[in-house]
XYZ file of C-alpha atoms in Angstrom:
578
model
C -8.272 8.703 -30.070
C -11.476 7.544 -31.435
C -10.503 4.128 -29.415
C -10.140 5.599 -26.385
C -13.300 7.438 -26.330
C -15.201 4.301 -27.211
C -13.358 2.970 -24.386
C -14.238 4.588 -21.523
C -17.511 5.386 -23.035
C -17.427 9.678 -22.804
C -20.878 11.392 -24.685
C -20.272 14.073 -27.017
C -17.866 17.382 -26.646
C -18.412 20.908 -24.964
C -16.737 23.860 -25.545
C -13.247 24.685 -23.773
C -13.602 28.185 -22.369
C -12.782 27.525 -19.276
C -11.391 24.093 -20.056
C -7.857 24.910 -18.537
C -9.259 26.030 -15.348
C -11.844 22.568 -15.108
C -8.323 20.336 -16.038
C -6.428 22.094 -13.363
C -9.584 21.403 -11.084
C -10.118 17.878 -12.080
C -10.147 15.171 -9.655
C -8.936 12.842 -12.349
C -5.961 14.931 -12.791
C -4.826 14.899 -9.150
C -5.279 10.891 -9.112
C -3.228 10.568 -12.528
C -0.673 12.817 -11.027
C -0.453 10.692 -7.543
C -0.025 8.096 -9.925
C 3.230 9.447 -11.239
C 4.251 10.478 -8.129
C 3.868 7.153 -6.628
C 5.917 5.603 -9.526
C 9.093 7.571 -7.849
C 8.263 6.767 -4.329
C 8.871 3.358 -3.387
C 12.473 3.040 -3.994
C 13.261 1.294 -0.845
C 12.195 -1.724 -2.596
C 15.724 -1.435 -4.286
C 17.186 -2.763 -1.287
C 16.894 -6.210 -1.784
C 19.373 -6.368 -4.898
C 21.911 -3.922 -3.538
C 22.238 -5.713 0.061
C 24.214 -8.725 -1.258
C 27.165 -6.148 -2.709
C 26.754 -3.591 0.747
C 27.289 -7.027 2.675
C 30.532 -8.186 0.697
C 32.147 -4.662 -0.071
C 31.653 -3.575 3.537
C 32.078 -7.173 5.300
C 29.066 -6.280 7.063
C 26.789 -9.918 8.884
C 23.606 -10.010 8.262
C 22.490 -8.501 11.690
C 24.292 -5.493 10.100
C 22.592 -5.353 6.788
C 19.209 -6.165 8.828
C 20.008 -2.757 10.756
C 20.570 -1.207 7.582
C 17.401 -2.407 6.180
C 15.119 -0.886 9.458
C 16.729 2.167 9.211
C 15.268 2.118 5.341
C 11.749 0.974 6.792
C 12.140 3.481 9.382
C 12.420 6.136 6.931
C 10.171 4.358 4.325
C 11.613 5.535 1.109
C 15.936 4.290 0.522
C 19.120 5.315 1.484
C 21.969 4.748 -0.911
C 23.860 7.556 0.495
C 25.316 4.535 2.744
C 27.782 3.059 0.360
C 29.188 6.749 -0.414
C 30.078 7.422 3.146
C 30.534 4.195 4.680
C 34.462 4.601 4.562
C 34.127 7.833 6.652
C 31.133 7.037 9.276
C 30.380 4.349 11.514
C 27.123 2.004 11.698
C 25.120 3.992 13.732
C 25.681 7.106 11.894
C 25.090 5.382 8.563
C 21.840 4.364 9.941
C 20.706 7.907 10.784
C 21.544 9.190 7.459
C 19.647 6.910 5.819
C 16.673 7.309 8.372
C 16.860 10.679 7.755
C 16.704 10.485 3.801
C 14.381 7.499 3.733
C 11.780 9.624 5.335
C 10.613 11.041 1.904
C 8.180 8.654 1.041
C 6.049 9.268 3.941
C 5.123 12.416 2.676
C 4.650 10.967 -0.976
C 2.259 8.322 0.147
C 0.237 11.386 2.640
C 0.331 14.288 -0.046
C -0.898 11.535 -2.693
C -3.090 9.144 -0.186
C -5.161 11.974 1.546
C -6.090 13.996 -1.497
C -7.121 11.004 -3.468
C -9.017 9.474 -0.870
C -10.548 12.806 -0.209
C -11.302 13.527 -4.059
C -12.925 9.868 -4.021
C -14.388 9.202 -1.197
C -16.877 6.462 -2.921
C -14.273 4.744 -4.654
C -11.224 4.094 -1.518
C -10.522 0.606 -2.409
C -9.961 1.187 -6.008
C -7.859 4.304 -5.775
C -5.477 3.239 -2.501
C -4.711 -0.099 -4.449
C -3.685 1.879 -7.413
C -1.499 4.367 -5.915
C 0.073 1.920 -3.689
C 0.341 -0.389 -6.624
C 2.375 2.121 -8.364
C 5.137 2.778 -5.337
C 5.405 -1.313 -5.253
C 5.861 -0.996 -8.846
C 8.613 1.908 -8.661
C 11.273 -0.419 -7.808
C 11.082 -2.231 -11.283
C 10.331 0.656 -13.098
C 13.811 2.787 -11.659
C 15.301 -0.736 -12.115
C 14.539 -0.017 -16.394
C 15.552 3.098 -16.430
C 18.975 2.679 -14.961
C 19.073 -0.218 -16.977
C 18.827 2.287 -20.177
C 21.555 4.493 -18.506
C 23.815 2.023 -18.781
C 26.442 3.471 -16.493
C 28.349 0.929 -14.476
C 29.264 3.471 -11.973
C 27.097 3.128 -8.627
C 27.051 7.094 -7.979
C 24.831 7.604 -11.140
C 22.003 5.009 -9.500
C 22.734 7.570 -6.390
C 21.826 10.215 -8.584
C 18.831 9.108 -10.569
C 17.720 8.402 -6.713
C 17.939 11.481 -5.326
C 17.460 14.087 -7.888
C 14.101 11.893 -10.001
C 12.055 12.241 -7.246
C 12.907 15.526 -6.299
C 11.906 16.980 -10.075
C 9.012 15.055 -10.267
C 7.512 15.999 -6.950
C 8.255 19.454 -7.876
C 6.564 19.456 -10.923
C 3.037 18.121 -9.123
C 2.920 19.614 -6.089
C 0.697 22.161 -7.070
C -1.560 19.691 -8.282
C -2.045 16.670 -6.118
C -4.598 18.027 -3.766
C -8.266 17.807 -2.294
C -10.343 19.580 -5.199
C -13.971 18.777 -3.824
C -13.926 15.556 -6.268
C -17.301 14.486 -4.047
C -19.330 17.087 -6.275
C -17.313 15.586 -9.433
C -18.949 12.227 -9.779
C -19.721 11.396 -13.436
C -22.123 8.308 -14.962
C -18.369 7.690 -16.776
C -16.558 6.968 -13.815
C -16.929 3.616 -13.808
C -15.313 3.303 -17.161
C -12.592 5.436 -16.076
C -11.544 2.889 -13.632
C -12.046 0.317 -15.686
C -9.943 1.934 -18.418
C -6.811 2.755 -15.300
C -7.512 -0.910 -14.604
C -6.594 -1.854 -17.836
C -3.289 0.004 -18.226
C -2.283 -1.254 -15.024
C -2.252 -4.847 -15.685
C -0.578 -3.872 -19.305
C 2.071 -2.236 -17.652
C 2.422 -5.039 -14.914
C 2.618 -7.449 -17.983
C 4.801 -5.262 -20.311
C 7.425 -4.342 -16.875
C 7.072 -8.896 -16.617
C 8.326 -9.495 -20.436
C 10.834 -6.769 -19.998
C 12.487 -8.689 -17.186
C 12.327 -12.084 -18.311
C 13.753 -10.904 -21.859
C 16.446 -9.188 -20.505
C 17.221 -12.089 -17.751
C 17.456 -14.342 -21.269
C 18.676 -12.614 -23.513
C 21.785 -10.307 -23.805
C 19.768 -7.444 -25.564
C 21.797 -4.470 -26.854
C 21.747 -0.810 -25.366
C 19.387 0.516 -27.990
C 16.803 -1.933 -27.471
C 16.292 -1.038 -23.826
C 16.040 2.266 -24.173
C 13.002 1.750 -26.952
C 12.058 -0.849 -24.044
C 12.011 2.228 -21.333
C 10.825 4.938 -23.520
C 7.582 1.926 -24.027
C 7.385 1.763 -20.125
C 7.196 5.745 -20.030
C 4.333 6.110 -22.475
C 2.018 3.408 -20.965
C 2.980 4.928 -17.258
C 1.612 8.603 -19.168
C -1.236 7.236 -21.104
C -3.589 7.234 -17.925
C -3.394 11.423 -18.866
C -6.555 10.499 -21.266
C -9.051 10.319 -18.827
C -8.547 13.949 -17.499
C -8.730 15.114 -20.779
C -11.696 13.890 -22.018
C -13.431 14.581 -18.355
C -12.232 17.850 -19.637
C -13.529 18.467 -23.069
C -16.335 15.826 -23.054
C -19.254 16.139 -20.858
C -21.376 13.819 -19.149
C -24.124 14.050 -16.310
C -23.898 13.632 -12.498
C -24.350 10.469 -11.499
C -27.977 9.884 -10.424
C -27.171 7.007 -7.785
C -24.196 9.170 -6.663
C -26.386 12.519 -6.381
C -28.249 11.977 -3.066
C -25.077 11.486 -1.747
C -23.663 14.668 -2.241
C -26.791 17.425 -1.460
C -25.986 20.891 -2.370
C -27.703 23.750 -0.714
C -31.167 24.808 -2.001
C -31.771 28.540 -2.874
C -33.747 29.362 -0.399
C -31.214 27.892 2.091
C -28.468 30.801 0.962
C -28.653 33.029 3.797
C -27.840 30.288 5.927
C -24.636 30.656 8.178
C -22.435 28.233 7.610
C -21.907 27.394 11.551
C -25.770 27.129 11.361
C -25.173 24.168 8.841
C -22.621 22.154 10.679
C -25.188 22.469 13.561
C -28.007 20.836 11.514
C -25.407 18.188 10.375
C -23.960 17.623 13.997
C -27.755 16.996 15.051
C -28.704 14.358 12.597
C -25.120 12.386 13.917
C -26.418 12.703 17.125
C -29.905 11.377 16.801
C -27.984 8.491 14.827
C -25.984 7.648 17.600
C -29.116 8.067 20.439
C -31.311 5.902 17.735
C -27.635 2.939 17.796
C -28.078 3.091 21.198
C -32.395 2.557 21.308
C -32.897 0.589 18.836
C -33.424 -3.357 19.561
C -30.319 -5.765 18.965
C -32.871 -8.184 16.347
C -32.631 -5.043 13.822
C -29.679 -5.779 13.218
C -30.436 -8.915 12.028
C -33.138 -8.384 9.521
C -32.606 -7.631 5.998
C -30.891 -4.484 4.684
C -34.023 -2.831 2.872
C -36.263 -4.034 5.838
C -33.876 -2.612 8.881
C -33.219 0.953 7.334
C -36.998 1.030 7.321
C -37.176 -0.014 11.263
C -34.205 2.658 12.110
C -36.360 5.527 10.032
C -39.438 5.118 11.772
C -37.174 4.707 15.265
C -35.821 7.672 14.103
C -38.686 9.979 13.532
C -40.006 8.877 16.485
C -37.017 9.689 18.645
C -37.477 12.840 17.156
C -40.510 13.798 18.201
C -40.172 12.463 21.463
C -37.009 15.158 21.739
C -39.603 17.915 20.453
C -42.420 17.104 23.203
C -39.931 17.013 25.772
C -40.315 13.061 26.716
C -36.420 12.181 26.003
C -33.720 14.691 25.339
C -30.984 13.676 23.281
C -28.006 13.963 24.676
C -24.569 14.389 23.490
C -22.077 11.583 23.659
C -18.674 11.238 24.514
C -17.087 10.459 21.204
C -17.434 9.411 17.244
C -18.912 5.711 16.361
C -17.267 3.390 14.056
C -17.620 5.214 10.474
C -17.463 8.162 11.770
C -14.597 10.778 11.876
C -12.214 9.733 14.957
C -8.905 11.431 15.910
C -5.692 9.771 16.537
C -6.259 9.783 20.130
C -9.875 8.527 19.744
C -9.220 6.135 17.787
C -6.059 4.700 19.825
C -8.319 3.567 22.452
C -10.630 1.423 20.280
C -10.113 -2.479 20.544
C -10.801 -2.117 16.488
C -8.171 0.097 15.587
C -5.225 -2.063 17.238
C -6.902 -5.324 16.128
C -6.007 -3.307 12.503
C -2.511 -2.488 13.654
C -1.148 -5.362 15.034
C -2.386 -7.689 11.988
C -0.331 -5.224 9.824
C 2.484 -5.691 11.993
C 2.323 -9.101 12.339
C 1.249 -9.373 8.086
C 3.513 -7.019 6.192
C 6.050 -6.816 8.862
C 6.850 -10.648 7.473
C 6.384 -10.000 4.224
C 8.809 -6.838 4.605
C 11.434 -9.153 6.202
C 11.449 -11.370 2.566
C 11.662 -8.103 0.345
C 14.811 -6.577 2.487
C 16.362 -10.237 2.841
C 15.474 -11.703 -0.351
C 19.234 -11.487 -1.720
C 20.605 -13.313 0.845
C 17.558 -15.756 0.359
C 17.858 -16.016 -3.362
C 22.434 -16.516 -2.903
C 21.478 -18.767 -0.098
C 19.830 -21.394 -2.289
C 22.051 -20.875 -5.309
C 21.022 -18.085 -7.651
C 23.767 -15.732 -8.304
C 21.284 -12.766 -9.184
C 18.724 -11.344 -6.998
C 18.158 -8.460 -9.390
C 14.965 -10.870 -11.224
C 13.714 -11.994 -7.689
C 13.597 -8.321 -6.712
C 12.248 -7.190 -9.725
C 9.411 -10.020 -10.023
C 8.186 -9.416 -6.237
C 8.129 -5.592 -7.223
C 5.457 -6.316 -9.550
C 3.620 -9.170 -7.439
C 3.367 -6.091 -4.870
C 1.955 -4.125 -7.449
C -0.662 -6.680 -8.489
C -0.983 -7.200 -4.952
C -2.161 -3.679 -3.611
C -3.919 -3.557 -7.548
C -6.023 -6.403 -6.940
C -6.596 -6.127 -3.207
C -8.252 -2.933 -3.387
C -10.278 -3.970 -6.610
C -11.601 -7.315 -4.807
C -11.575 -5.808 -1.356
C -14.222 -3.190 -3.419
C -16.306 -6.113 -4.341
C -16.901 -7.077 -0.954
C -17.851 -4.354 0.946
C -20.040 -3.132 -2.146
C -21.599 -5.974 -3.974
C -22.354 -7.588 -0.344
C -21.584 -5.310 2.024
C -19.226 -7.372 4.270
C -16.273 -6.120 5.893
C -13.188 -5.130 3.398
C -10.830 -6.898 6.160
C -11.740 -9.863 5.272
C -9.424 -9.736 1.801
C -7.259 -8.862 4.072
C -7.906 -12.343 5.779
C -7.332 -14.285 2.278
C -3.788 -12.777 1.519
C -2.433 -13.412 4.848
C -3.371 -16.953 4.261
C -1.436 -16.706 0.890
C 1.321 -15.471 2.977
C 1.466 -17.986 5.088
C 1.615 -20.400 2.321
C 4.182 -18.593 0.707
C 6.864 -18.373 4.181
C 6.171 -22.008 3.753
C 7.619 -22.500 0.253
C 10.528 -20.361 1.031
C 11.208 -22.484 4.566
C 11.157 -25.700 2.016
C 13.231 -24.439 -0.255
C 12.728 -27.360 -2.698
C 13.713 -26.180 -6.523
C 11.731 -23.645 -7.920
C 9.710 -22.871 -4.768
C 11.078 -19.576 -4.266
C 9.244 -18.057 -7.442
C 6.595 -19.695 -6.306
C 6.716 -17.927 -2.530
C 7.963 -14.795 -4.422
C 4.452 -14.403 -5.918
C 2.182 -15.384 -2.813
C 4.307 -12.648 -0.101
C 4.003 -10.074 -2.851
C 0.535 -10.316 -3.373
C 0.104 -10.542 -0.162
C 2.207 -7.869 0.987
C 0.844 -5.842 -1.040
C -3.038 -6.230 -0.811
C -2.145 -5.340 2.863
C -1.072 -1.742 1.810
C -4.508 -1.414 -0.034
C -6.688 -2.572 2.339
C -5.676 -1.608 5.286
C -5.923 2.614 4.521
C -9.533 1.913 2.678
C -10.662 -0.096 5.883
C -8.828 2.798 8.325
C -11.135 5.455 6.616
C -13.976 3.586 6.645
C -13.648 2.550 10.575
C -12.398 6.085 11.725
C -13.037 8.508 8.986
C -11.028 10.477 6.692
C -11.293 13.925 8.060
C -8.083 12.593 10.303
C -6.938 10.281 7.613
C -3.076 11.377 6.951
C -2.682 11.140 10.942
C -4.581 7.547 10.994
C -2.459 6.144 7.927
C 1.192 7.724 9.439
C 0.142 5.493 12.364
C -0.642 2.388 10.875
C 2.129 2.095 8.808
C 4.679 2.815 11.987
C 3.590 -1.021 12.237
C 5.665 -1.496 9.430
C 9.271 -1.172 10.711
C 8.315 -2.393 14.056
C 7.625 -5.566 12.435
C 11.016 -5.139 9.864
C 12.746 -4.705 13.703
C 11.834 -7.438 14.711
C 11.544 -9.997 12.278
C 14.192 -9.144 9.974
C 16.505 -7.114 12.501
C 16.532 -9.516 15.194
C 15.247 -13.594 14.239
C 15.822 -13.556 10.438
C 19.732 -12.026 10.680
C 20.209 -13.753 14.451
C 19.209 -17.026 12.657
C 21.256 -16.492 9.362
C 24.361 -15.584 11.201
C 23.970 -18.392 13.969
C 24.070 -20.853 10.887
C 26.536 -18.789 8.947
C 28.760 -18.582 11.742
C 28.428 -23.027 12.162
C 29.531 -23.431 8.231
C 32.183 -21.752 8.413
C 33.844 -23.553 11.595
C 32.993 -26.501 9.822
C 34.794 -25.418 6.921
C 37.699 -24.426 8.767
C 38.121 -27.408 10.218
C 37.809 -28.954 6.980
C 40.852 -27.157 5.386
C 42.626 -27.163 8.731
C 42.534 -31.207 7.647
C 43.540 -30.109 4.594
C 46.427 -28.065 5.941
C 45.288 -25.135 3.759
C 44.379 -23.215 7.218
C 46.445 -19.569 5.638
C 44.254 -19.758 2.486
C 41.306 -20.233 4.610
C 42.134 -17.597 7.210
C 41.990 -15.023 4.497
C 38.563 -15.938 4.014
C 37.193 -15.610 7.306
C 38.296 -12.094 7.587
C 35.795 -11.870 4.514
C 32.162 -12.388 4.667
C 30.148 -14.502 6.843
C 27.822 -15.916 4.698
C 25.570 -18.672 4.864
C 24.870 -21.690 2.096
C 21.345 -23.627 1.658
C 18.314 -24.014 2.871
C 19.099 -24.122 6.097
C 19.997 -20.553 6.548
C 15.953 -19.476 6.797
C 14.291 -22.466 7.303
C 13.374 -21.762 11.181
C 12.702 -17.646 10.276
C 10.406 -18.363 7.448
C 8.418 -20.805 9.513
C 8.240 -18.296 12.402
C 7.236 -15.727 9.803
C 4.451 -18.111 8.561
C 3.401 -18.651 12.179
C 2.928 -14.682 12.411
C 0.772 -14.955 9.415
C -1.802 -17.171 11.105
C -1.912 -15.176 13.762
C -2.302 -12.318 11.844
C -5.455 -13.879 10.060
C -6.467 -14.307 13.739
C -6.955 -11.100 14.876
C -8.401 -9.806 11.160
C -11.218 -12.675 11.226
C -11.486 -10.993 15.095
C -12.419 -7.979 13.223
C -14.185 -9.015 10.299
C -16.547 -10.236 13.517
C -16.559 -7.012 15.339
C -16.961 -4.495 12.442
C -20.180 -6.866 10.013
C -22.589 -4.207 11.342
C -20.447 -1.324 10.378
C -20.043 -2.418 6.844
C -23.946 -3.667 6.699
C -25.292 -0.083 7.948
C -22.453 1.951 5.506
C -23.115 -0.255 2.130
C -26.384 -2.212 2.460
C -28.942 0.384 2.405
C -28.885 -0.193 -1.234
C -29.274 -3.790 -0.863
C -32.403 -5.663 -0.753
């Protein structure tokens, strides 16, 4: 314990009279417990490995399983329920279901997105990568622990599905939730992060040498569950930094302070409708002195322009009080301030936003629900490692986005969209590997889309609430990700699966007429009542190079709004600059 302390760097102990009631109200605690409850809510990432033995048991094409796989992203969470009653209902039915039971993690990501953000308003980048890391992570962390049940059954994975979450979420809901974390900044917060950092790439590393060791090794029943029991600990070890927030005392932040004014004394009898009028007429002379102030202000240096806006300022202010200029009220909320759905929908910035996430993850979503077929396509017989590995890319992904993404908008105050930029390029580069196919290249485009992928899902909310606010944040986010399975529609539902059965469909005539020359046309004709599946490279060549094409545009319309949005990020994070 003595470690740990030194660790993240907490001064000396305080008494614990009301120590319960400071844990229960600690911002730390509602971010560790988002944490857990993001470890149970990306199961949809599952798909990938069970799609190959849906598609054979069922005789399903690929269209079929694509279908499958949109209802999933439709619902955003998984749907195993599928193989239980796909002997009783038909397609479209089976698709409903699993809509309907998919839709869980929608309110997992909201309940655990919009309290964080809330509690840590300072800090987006950092805390959406890490909570989005963990649901990316979730699918090789449910993958261990069925591994340690060790029941060959399928309707105990159906189980541990639907029943884990349910207990967990049960057990937090009282506790994920806004607790006024902006008046809970600490001088230690830094090392807190620092210190979640840490376990986070341990337990990226430890879930990495699990997998591989199992993949080479036949490793007996006990020594996965010590394995899993490991992967438990490490996921509760984060529980530290609550604690000693708790029992070990530290000062407010002085560069944080001025952020967060409390009232004054004197200020007590003050209505509170009398204080949202004060803070409704500073917005407004901020917006009257956007609108007067010269366009060359913009250009000068941070320290030097927030001098030129104050003095425009004060005297905009006085011109209101002798009556030369009256400040009037505008329309609507500026960029960085709080927007509503509606508002928002009719800024050029907001769909720049969504259609780049379409166009991004919307490929990258197409390789995660197809990368079974991908993997048996070119020869490897189990797509359990591939899903596994791109699990934990996606974790480092969304991890490291919203760390680097934190850099830039904080150490040089640059838009946070331009990370964004960089792993769509990766993705590209990785739709390119997979369209190549040449040995080894799909580990290789395994790491860049889940990087990728997943720096999209921790950028994209931190740039939302910067752009539009994050008094409407839960509506904002539920938008954006919509852009998810309209992209999964489209991509994987209609070019990757028309593509892979158009090819399918040519092998197998060809093979037909091979055995037809071979006069074994009975042996084959038992086949083709089978599965249509297709064998090489060939099978998403043309999809993967339409998917990297979508990347490029993707990074199109992000550098489009890296462009608009350099003044929004230069008045929100330079004034500290010089």
């Amino acid at each position: 314990m003595r470690v740990m302390m030194r660790l993240v760097c907490w001064p000396s102990s305080v008494p614990g009279g009301k120590a319960m009631r400071g844990l229960l109200g600690s911002r730390w605690l509602v971010f560790v417990a988002a944490m857990w409850m993001q470890s149970w809510a990306g199961v949809g990432y599952l798909f990938g490995s069970l799609s190959p033995a849906i598609k054979s048991s069922l005789g399903y094409n690929q269209r079929q399983i694509a279908s499958l796989g949109v209802a999933k992203d439709l619902g955003d969470c998984v749907g195993f329920f599928a193989a239980t009653l796909c002997d009783l209902l038909p397609l479209w039915a089976m698709c409903v279901l699993i809509f309907i039971g998919n839709n869980g993690e929608t309110y997992f990501n909201t309940a655990a997105l919009v309290s964080c953000v809330q509690n840590f308003p300072k800090n987006r980048g950092p805390v959406v990568g890490i909570l989005k890391g963990f649901a990316g992570l979730s699918g090789a962390i449910l993958t261990q622990i069925y591994a340690m049940i060790n029941v060959p059954d399928q309707a105990a994975l159906i189980f541990m599905v639907a029943v884990g979450p349910t207990i967990v979420v049960i057990a937090l809901m009282f506790i994920v939730r806004p607790v006024g974390g902006h008046r809970q900044v600490r001088s230690s917060d830094n090392c807190s992060f620092t210190f979640v950092y840490s376990i986070c790439l341990l337990l990226a590393a430890y879930l990495m040498g699990v997998m591989l060791l199992e993949d080479l090794v036949d490793l007996s029943h006990t020594i996965i569950t010590v394995l899993t029991i490991v992967l438990l600990v490490l996921i509760v070890i984060p529980i530290i930094i609550p604690l000693l927030h708790t029992f070990h005392s530290d000062e407010i932040s002085t560069s944080q302070e001025p952020l967060f004014p409390g009232p004054h004394k004197e200020e007590g009898s003050k209505s509170q409708e009398a204080v949202q009028q004060q803070q409704q007429e500073v917005i407004l002379s901020e917006s009257e002195v956007e609108d007067a102030k010269p366009k060359e202000v913009d250009l000068l240096p941070a320290a030097e322009r927030q001098k030129r806006i104050a003095q425009l300022q004060a005297r905009l202010f006085q011109a209101a009080a002798d009556g030369a200029v009256r400040i009037k009220r505008r329309r609507g909320p500026r960029r960085g301030e709080n927007f509503t759905l509606m508002q928002a929908s009719i800024k050029a910035d907001f769909w720049l936003l969504f259609f780049s996430l379409l166009l991004g993850s919307g490929s990258g979503l197409t390789v995660i629900d197809n990368l079974g077929q991908m993997s048996q396509s070119l020869g490897y017989d189990n797509a359990n490692i591939f899903v596994s590995m791109i699990s934990i890319w996606n974790f480092l992904g969304r991890f490291g986005g919203g760390y680097l993404s934190e850099i830039v908008v904080r150490d040089h105050a640059y838009p946070r969209a331009i990370a964004l930029a960089m792993a769509q390029i990766l993705m590209a580069i990785g739709h390119f590997f997979f369209a190549m196919a040449w040995p080894g290249t799909i580990y290789v485009g395994t790491l860049l889309i889940g990087l990728g992928y997943g720096a999209h899902w921790s950028i994209v909310p931190a740039a939302a609430s910067e752009l539009f606010g994050i008094k409407n944040f839960g509506a904002l986010y539920n938008f954006l990700t919509v852009a998810n399975p309209a992209g999964s529609l489209v991509f994987s539902g209609v070019i990757a699966s028309g593509i892979y059965d158009y090819e399918a469909e040519k092998q197998r005539k060809h093979m037909n007429l091979t055995h037809l020359l071979r006069k074994l046309l009975s042996e084959v004709q038992i086949r083709e009542d089978k599965e249509l599946k297709c064998e090489g490279a060939v099978c998403f060549f043309i999809s993967s190079l339409i998917m990297m094409g979508f990347c490029i545009v993707a990074f199109v319309l992000t550098m489009i709004l890296v462009y608009r949005t350099k003044i929004v990020y230069a008045n929100l994070y330079g004034k500290g600059r010089t």
